[in-house]
Each structure stands twice: as C-alpha cells, then as structure tokens.
mmCIF file of C-alpha atoms in Angstrom:
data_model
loop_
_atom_site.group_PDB
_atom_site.id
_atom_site.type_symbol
_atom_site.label_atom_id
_atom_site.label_comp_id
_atom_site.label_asym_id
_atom_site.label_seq_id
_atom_site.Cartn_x
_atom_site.Cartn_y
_atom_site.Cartn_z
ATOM 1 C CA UNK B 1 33.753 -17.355 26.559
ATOM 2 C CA UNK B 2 31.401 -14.755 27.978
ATOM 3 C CA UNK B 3 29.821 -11.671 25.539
ATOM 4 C CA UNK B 4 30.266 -8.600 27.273
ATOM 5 C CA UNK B 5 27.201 -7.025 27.932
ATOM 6 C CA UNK B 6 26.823 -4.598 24.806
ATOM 7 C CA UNK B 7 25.506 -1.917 26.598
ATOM 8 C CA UNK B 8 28.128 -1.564 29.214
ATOM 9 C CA UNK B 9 29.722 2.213 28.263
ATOM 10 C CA UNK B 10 32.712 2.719 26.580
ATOM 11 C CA UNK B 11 35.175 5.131 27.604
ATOM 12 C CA UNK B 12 35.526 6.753 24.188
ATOM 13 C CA UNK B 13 31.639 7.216 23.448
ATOM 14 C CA UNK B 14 30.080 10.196 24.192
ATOM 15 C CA UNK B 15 26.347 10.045 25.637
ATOM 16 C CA UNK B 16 24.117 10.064 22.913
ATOM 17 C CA UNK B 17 22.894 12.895 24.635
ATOM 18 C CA UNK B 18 26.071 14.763 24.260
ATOM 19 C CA UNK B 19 25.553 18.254 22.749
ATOM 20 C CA UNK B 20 25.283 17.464 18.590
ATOM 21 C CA UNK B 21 28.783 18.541 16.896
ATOM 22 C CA UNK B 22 27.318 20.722 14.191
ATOM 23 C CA UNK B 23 25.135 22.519 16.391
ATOM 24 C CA UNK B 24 27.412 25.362 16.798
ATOM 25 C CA UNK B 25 28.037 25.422 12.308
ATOM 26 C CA UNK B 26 27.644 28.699 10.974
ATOM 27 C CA UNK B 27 24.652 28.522 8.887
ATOM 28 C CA UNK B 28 23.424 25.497 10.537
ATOM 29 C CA UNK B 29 19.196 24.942 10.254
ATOM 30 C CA UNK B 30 17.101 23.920 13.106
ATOM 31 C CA UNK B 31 18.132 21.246 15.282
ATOM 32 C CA UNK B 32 15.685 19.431 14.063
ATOM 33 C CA UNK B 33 17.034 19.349 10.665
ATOM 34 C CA UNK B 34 13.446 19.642 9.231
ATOM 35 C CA UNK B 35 13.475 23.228 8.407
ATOM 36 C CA UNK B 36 15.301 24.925 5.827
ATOM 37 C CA UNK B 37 14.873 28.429 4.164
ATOM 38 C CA UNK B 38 12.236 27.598 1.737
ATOM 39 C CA UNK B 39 9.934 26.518 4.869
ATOM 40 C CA UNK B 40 9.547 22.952 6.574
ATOM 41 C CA UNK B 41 9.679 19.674 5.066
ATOM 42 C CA UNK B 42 7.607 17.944 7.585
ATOM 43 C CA UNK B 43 4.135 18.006 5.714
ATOM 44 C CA UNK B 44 5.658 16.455 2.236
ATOM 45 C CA UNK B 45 4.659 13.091 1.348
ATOM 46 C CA UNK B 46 7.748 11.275 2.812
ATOM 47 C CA UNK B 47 7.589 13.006 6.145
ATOM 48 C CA UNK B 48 4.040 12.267 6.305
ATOM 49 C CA UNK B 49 4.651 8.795 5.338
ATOM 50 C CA UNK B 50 7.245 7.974 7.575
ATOM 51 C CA UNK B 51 5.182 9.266 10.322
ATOM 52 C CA UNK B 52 1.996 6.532 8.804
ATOM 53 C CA UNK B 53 0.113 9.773 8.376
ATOM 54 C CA UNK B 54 -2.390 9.762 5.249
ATOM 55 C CA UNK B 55 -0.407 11.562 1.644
ATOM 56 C CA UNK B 56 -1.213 12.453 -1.583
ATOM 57 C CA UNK B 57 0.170 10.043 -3.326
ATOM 58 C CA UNK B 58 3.052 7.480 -2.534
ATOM 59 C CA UNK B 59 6.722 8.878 -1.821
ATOM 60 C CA UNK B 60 8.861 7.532 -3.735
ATOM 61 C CA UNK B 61 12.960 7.998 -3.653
ATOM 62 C CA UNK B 62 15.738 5.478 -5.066
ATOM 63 C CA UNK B 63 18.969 3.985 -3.136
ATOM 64 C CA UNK B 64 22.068 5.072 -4.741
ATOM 65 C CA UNK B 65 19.993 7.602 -7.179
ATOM 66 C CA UNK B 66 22.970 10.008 -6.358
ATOM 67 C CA UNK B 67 25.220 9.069 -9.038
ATOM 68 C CA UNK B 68 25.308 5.201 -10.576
ATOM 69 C CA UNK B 69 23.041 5.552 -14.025
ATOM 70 C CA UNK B 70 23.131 9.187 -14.889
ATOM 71 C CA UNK B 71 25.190 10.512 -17.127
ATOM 72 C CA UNK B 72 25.491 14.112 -15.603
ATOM 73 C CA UNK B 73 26.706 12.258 -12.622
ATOM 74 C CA UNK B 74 29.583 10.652 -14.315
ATOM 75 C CA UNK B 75 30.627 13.476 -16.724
ATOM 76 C CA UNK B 76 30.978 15.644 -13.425
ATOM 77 C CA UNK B 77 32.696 12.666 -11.487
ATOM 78 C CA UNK B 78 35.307 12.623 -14.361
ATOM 79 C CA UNK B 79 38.872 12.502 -12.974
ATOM 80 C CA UNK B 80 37.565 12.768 -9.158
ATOM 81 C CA UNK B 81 38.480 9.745 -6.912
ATOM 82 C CA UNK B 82 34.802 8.839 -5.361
ATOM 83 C CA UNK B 83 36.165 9.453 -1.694
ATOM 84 C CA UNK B 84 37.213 13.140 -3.021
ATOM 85 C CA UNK B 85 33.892 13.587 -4.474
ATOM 86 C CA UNK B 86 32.281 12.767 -1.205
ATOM 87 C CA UNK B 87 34.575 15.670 0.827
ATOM 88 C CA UNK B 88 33.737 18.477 -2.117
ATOM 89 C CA UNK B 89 30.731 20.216 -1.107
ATOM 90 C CA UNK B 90 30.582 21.484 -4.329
ATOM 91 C CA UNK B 91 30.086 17.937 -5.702
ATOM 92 C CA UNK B 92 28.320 16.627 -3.254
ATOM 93 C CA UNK B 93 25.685 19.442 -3.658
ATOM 94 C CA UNK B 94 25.469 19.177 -7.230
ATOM 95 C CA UNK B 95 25.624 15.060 -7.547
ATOM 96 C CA UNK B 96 22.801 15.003 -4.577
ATOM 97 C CA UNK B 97 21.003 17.288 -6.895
ATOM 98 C CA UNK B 98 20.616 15.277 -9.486
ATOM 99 C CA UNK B 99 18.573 12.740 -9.160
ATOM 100 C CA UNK B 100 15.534 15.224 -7.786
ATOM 101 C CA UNK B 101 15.956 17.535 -10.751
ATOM 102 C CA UNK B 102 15.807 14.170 -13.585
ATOM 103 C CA UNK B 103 13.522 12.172 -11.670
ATOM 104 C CA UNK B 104 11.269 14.486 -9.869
ATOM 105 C CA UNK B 105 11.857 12.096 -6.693
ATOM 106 C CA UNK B 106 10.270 12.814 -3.430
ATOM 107 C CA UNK B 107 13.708 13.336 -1.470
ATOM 108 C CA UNK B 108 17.220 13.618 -2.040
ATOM 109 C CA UNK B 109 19.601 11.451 -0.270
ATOM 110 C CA UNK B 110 23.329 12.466 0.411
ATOM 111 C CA UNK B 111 25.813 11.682 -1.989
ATOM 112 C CA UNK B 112 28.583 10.232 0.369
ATOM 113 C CA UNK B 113 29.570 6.584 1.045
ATOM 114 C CA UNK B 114 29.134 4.540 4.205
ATOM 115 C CA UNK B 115 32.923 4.487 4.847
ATOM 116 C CA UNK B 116 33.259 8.643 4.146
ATOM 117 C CA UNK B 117 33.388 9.134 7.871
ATOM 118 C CA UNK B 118 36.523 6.516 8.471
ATOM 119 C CA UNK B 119 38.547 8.359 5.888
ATOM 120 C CA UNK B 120 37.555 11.400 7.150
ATOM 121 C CA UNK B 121 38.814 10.926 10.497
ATOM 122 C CA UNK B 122 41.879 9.563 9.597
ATOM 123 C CA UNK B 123 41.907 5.735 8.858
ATOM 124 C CA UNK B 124 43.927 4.345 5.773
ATOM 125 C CA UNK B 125 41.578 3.352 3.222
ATOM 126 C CA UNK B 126 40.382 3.920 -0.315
ATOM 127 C CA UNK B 127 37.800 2.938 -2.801
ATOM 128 C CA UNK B 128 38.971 0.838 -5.604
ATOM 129 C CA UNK B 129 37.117 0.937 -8.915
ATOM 130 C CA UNK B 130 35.365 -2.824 -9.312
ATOM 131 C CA UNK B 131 36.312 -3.737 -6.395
ATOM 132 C CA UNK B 132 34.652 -1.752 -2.864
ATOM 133 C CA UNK B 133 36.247 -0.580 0.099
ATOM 134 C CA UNK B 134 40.051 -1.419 0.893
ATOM 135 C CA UNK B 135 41.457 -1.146 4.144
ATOM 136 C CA UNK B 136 45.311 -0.894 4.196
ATOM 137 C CA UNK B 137 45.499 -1.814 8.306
ATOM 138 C CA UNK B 138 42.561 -4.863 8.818
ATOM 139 C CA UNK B 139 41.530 -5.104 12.447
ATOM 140 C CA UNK B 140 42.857 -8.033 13.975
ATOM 141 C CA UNK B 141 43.274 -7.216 17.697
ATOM 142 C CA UNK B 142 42.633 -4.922 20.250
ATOM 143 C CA UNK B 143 45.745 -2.463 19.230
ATOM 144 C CA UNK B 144 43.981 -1.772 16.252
ATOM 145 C CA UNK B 145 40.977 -0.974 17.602
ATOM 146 C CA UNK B 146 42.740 1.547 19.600
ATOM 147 C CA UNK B 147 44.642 2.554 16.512
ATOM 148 C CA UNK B 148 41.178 3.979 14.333
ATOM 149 C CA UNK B 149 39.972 6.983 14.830
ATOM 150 C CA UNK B 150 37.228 8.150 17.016
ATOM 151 C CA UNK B 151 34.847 10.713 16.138
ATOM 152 C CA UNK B 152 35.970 14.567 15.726
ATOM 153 C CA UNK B 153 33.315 17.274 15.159
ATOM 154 C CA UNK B 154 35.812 19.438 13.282
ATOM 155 C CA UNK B 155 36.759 16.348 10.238
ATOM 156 C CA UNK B 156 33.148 16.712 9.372
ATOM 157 C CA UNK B 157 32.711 20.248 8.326
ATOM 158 C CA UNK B 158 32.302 19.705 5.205
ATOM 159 C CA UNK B 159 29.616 17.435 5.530
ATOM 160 C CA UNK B 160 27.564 20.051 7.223
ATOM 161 C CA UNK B 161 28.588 22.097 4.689
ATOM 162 C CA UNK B 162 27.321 20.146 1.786
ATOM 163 C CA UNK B 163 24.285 19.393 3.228
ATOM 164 C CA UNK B 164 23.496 22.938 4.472
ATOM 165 C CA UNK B 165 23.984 23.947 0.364
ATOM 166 C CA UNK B 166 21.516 20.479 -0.457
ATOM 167 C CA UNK B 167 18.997 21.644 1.577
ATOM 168 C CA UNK B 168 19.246 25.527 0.797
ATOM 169 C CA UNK B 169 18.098 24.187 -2.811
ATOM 170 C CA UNK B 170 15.639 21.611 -2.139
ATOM 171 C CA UNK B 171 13.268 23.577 -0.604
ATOM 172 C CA UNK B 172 10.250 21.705 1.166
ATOM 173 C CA UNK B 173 11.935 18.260 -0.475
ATOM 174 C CA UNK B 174 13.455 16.501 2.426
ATOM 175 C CA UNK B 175 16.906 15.357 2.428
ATOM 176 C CA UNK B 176 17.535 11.954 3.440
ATOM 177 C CA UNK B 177 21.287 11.549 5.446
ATOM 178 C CA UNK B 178 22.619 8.158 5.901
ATOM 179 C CA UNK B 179 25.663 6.113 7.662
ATOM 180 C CA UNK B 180 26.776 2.535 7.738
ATOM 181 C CA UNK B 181 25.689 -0.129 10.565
ATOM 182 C CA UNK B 182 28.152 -0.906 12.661
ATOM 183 C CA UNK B 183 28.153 -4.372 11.507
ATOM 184 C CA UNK B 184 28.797 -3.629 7.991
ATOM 185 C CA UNK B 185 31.714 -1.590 8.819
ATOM 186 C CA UNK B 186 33.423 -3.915 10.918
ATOM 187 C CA UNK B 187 33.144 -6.282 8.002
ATOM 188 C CA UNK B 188 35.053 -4.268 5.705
ATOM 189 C CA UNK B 189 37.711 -3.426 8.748
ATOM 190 C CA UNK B 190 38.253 -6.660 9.806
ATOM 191 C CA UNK B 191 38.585 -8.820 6.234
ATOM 192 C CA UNK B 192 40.194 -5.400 4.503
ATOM 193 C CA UNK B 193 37.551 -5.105 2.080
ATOM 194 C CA UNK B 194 34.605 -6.892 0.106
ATOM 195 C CA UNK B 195 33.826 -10.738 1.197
ATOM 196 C CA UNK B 196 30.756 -12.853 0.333
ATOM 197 C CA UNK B 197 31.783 -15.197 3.140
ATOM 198 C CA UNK B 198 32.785 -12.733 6.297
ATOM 199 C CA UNK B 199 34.985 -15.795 7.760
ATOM 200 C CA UNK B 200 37.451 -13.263 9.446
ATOM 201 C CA UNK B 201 34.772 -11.176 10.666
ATOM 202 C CA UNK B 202 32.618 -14.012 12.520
ATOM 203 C CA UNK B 203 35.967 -15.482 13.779
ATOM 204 C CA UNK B 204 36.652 -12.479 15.969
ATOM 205 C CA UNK B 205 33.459 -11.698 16.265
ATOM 206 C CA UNK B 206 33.074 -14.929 18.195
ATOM 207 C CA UNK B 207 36.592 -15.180 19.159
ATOM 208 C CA UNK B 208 37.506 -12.569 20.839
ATOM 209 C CA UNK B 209 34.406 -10.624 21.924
ATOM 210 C CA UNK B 210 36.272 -8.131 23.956
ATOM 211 C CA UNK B 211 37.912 -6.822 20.688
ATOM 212 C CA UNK B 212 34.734 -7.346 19.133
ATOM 213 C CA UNK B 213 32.262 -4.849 21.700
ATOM 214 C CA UNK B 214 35.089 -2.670 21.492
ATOM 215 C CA UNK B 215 35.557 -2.233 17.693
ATOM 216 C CA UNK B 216 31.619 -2.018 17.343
ATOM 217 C CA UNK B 217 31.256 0.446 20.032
ATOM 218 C CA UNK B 218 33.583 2.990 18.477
ATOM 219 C CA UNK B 219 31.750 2.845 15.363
ATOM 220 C CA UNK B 220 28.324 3.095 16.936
ATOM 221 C CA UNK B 221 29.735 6.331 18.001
ATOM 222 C CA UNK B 222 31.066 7.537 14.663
ATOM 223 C CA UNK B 223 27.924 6.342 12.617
ATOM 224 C CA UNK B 224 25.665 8.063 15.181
ATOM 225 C CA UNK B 225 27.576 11.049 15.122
ATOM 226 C CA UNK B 226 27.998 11.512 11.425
ATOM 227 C CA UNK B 227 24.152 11.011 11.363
ATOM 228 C CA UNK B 228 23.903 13.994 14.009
ATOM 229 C CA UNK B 229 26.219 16.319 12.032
ATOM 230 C CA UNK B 230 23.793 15.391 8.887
ATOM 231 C CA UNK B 231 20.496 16.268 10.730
ATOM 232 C CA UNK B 232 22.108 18.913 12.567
ATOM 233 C CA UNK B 233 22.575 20.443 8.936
ATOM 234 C CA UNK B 234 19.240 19.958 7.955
ATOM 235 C CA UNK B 235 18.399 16.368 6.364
ATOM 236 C CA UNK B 236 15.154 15.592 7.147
ATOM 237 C CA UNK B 237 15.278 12.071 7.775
ATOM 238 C CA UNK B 238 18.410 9.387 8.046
ATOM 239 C CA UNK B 239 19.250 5.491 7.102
ATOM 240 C CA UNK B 240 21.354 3.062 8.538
ATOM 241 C CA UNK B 241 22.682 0.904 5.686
ATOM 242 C CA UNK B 242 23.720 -3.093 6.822
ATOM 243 C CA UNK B 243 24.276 -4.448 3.871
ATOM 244 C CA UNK B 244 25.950 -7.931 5.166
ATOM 245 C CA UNK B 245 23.942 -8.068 8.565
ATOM 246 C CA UNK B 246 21.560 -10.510 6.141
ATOM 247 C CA UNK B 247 24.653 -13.152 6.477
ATOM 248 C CA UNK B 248 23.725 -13.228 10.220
ATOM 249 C CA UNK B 249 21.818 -16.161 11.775
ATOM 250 C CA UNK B 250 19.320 -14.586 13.893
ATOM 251 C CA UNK B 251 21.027 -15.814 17.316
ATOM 252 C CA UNK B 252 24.010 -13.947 16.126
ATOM 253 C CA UNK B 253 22.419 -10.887 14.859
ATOM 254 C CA UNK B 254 20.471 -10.328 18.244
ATOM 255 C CA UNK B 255 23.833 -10.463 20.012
ATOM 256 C CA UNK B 256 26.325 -9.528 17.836
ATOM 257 C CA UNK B 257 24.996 -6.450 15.606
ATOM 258 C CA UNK B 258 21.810 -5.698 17.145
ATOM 259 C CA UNK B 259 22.672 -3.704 20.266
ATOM 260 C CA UNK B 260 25.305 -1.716 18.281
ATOM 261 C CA UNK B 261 22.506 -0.751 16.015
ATOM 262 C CA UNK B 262 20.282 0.523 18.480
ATOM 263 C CA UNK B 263 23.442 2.712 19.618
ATOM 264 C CA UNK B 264 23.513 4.226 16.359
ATOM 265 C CA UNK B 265 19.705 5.312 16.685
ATOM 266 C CA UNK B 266 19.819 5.806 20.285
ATOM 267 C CA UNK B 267 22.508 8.755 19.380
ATOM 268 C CA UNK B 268 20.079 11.043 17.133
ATOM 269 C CA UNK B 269 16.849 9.726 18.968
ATOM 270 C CA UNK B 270 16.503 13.355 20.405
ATOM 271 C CA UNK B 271 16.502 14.752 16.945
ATOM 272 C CA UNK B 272 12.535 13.794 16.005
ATOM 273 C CA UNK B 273 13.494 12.656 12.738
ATOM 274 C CA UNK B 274 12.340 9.558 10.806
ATOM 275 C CA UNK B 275 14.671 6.701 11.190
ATOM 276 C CA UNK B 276 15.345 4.268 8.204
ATOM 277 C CA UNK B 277 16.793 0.729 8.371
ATOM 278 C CA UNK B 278 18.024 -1.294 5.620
ATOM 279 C CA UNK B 279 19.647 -4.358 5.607
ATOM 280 C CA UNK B 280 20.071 -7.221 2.609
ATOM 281 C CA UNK B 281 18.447 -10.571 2.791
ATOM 282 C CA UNK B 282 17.493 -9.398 5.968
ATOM 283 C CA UNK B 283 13.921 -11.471 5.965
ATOM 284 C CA UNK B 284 14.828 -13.784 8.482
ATOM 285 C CA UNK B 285 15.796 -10.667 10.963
ATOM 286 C CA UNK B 286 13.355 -8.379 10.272
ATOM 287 C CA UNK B 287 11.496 -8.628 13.451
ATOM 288 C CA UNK B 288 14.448 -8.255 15.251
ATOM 289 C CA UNK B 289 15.803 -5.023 13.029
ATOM 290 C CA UNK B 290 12.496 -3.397 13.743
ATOM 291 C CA UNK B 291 13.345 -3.105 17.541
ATOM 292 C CA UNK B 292 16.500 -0.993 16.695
ATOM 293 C CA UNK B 293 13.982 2.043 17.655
ATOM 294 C CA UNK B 294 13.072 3.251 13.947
ATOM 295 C CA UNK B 295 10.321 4.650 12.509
ATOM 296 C CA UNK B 296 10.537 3.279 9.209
ATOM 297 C CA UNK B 297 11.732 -0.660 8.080
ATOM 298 C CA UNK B 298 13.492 -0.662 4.661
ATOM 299 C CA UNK B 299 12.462 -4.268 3.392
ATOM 300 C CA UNK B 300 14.876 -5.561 0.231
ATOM 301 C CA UNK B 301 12.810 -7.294 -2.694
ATOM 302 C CA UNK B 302 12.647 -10.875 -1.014
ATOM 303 C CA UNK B 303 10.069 -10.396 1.331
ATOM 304 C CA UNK B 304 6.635 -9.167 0.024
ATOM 305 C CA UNK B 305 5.755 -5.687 1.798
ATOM 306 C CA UNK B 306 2.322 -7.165 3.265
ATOM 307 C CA UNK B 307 4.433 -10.050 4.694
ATOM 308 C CA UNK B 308 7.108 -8.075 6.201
ATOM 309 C CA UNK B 309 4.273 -6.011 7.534
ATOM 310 C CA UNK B 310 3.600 -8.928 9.977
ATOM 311 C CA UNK B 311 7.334 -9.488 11.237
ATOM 312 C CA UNK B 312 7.796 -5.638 12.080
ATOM 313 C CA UNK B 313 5.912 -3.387 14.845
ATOM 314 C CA UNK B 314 1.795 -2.322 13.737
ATOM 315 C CA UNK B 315 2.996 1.426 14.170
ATOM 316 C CA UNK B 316 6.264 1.578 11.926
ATOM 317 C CA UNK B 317 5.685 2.296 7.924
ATOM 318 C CA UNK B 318 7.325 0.379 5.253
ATOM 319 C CA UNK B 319 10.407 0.927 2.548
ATOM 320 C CA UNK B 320 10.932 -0.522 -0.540
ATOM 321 C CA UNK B 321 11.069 -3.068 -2.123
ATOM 322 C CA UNK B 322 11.105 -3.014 -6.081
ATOM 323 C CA UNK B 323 13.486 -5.713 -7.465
ATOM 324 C CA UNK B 324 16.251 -3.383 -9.203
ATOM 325 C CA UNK B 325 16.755 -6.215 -11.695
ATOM 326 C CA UNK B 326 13.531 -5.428 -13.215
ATOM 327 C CA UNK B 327 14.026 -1.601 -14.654
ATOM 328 C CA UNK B 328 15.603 -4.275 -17.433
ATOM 329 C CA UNK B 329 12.526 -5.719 -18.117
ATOM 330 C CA UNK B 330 10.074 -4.782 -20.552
ATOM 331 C CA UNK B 331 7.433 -1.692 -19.464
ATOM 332 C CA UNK B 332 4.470 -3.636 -18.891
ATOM 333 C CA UNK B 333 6.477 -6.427 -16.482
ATOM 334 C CA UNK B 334 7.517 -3.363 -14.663
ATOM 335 C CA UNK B 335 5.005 -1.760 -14.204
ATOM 336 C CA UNK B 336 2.961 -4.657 -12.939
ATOM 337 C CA UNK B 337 5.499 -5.441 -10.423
ATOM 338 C CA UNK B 338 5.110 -1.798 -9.302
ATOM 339 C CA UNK B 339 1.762 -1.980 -8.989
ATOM 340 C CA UNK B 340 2.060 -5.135 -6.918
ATOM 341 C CA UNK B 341 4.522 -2.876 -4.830
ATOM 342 C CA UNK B 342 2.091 -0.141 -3.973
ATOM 343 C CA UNK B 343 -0.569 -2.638 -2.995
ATOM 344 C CA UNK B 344 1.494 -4.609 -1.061
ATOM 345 C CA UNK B 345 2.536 -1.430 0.721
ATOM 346 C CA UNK B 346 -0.855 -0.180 1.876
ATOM 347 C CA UNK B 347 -0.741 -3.172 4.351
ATOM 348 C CA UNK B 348 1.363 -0.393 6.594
ATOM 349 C CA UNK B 349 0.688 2.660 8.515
ATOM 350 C CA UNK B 350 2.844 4.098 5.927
ATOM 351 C CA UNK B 351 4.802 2.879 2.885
ATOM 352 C CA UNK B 352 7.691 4.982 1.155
ATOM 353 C CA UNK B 353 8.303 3.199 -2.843
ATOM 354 C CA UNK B 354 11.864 2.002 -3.079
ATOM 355 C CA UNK B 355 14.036 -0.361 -4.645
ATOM 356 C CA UNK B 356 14.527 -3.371 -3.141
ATOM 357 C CA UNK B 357 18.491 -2.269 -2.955
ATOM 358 C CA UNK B 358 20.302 0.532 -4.616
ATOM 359 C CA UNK B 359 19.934 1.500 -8.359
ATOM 360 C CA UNK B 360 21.831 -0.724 -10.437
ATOM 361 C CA UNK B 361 25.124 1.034 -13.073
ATOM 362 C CA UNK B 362 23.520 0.433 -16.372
ATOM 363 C CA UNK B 363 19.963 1.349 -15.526
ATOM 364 C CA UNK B 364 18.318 3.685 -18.386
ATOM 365 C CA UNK B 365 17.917 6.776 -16.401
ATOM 366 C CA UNK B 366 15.002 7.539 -18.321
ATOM 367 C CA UNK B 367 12.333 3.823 -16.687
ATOM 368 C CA UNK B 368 13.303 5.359 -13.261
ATOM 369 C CA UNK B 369 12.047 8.873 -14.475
ATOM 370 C CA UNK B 370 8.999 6.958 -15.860
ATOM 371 C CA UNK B 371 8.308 4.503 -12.927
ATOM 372 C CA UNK B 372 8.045 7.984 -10.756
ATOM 373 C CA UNK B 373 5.651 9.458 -12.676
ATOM 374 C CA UNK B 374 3.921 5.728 -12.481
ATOM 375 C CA UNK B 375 3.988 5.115 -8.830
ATOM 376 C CA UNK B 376 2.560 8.925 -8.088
ATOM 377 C CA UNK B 377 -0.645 8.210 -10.613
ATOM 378 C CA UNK B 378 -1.486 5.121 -7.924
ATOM 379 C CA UNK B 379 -4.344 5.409 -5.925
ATOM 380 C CA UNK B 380 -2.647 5.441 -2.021
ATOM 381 C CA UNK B 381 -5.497 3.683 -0.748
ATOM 382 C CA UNK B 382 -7.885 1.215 -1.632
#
C-alpha cells in the first residue's frame, strides 16, 4: 500500500503562514513573544543559549517543574481535576510560578498538559489519576478523524490569558510554551490511553495510511497552533514533547512521525523563537529529530551530551540530560553526575541543563533547589 506523500495539504490546515490566532488578544505582547513589560528576554542565559551564543553561566530549567514535587503545587491543586487546573488562568499563573520562585530556575515553562488543547476544543477525554490520558471515542477509522476537533482560536483564550499573566510576572525570565508531537497524540487517540506496546497505533499507522496522514495532519495543525497562541502571548521559547516517538524504528519514524513534526515547527517558524525537541529513548533518531527545523535538541539521559552532539546539526545547542533517578542518590553521586553533565554539554554551540525527562513525584524539592545553585557555580567553558 502506498504512503501518501505527507506533505500533500490538507483541506482543514491552515498555512502555517496563516495570520497567528492570538494576535488580535487584548493585552497580547509582541509577536515575537520575547518581550514583556519588564523588558526583553532575549539576552538571558537561555535565550542566549539556545541561540549557541556565549552566557554567564549554564541555563538551567526542569521538565514538569510546574507542579509534581512541590508541595505548594499540590496544596493549591487540592480538589481541582488537572484538566481544570490547566483552563484556570489563575492556576495556571500561580502553579507556573512556582517552580521559578523555589528554585530560582532560568525559565518557567507552562503549566498545561500535552492533551489540554484536545479537551479544549471539544474531544471526550479526561485525565485519570495513576493512570494518563483516557480517550472515551479511540480513533479507529476515517469517521473519527473527521469526528475530532480542529483548531479554534476562540477555545484557547484562556491560554493566552494565562500566559499573558506568567509573563507579566516573570519579567526578563523567559517562558517556555510547549505542545505534544503529533505522534504522541495519535498514540493516546488511537489505543484510548497509556500503552508500552502502541500495537493499535502501528497497525493503522501501517494499515491504513490514508486515515493515518489524515489524523496526523489535523494535529500538526492543532499542536502548531496552540504553540502560536503561546508565543503570540509572550513565551519566549516552545517544546514539542514525543514521548513514545523513541518506540519508532528509524525507517518508521522518518516516514511516519517525522514530516508531521516538521509541520508543527514549520507553523511558528515565522515567530523567531527557539525551538525545543524532546523525545524518549530517542538515541537511535536523533539525527533524524534534529532535521525537524529546531534550534535546540532535548537529549533524554541515555545518550551522553558530547555523543549526541555528533548525531545532531554543528549549529543547534543541546538540552538535558540529567538522569531524574538520581536526585535520590546521595549529594556527592549527584553532583558528580552533574558535573559530568555540564562538561559533556560544552561539546555544543550551546547547552541548556535539564533532566533527562520530567521531574519525578517524590523528588525532595529542596536537591533540585540545590543542584541549581550547583550547576550556575560551573565554569561554562573550559
């Protein structure tokens, strides 16, 4: 059976140089998203990295430090469903908060969840406590393709709202926005919620690629959207989040994820802001991630930073790549695995510190406050 070409046009995505859907938000910052009323983030350490421009001293942020470990976070999470909490700016300004006031991180990333813009727009799903995304209609066939949502400006005000309030207190800290790859969505659409094995997904993924360009296509256009809304609103910089494409062989991921990806980016190209991919157990694909057209390669804690160096392109900077596991381990194991890090990490133009993958529940909030202060003592260069 023939693949259809991904980049044939779909009839229900918008150019990705379509006019950006928040642009017209009252109280919306510069379309760049890099300004805010404090004055412009693009000189602080993270910017600078991103763009493999010498810093201070090395950036450092954490995935999922919006919530997880701190105890603030929960107390004010009490009673609140966590898709609720991601469409209450209120919350969402406050939780996003967090982290930057305890940690004294270099940027804030959204608190919101890689499905937030499905359930915005309409489709039936929920987060279940344990358990992950459910999906109460699993894609199947073409008619429920054409049954999900596509991608409405006006479900996403609050988003822009939220992040216009973030950004009103950060200052000259960036704000990092975010969305799921289109891969990982499709995942959770098509089996109807968490799977270590993805058998449904790679059956119609190979099965019945007609469904399968058409499902990925409409959420290439609502993950590059919700990014534009987010930048639009003034993050600074965004991520693209496949967290299964690492189950991919690298035939499959080339045709089968790939191209979507590079719609996703390809939709806030125009917005000169540093672009972040991520993926888990993604060392085998790395090279072919890095042509997504991104600025920055989030590596996971498998590969060694000076080794995934030599699988991406010479001129993009480096994410990561602390194994979260280890904020368990005793200080001085820590901290010589972080120093490792930083080394590793001068092997790129630029290198941003990281976890490997997102902040694990019972992490003691008070190593990730002290591995902060650690990593900014480093020298940044030899």
């Amino acid at each position: 059976m023939t693949v259809p070409s991904p980049a044939a046009p779909s009839p229900a995505a918008p150019s990705p140089a379509a006019a950006s859907p928040a642009a017209s938000a009252p109280g919306a910052t510069s379309p760049r998203g890099r300004q805010t009323a404090a004055g412009s983030t693009a000189q602080s350490d993270l910017m600078r990295a991103a763009r493999g421009e010498p810093v201070e001293r090395t950036p450092v942020w954490f995935m999922r430090q919006a919530g997880r470990s701190l105890p603030e976070y929960r107390e004010v999470r009490s009673g609140v469903a966590m898709l609720d909490a991601c469409m209450r700016p209120d919350l969402v300004v406050e939780i996003t908060l967090q982290p930057v006031r305890r940690h004294g991180v270099d940027a804030a990333i959204l608190f919101s969840d890689i499905v937030l813009p499905l359930k915005a727009l309409g489709a039936d799903l929920s987060i279940e406590p344990g358990v992950g995304p459910v999906i109460a209609r699993p894609v199947r066939a073409m008619a429920d393709v054409e049954a999900l949502p596509a991608f409405e400006p006006e479900a996403m005000t609050f988003v822009a709202e939220a992040v216009q309030g973030v950004v009103a207190e950060l200052g000259v800290t960036p704000l990092v926005g975010f969305a799921g790859a289109p891969y990982t969505l499709a995942s959770y659409l098509i089996e109807g919620g968490p799977s270590k094995e993805h058998a449904k997904t790679k059956a119609l993924m190979r099965g019945a690629p007609d469904v399968w360009h058409a499902l990925m296509t409409r959420l290439a256009d609502i993950s590059g959207q919700f990014l534009r809304v987010q930048v639009d609103a003034g993050a600074s910089a965004v991520q693209l989040f496949d967290s299964w494409a690492g189950g991919l062989s690298p035939a499959d991921y080339r045709t089968h994820a790939l191209p979507y990806s590079k719609m996703v980016f390809a939709i806030v190209a125009d917005l000169d802001v540093p672009r972040i991919h991520f993926g888990v157990a993604t060392g085998e694909i790395l090279a072919d991630m890095a042509t997504a057209g991104v600025e920055v390669m989030g590596v996971d804690w498998r590969v060694p930073l000076d080794v995934a160096v030599t699988r991406i392109d010479a001129s993009q900077a480096v994410q990561g790549n602390l194994d979260p596991t280890l904020v368990f381990a005793p200080w001085d194991v820590l901290e010589a695995r972080a120093r490792e890090v930083v080394v590793a990490g001068r092997a790129a133009p630029g290198h941003i510190f990281n976890l490997g993958h997102g902040v694990l529940p019972d992490t003691d909030p008070d190593v990730l406050t002290r591995l902060v202060e650690l990593v900014h003592t480093l020298p940044v260069a030899d």
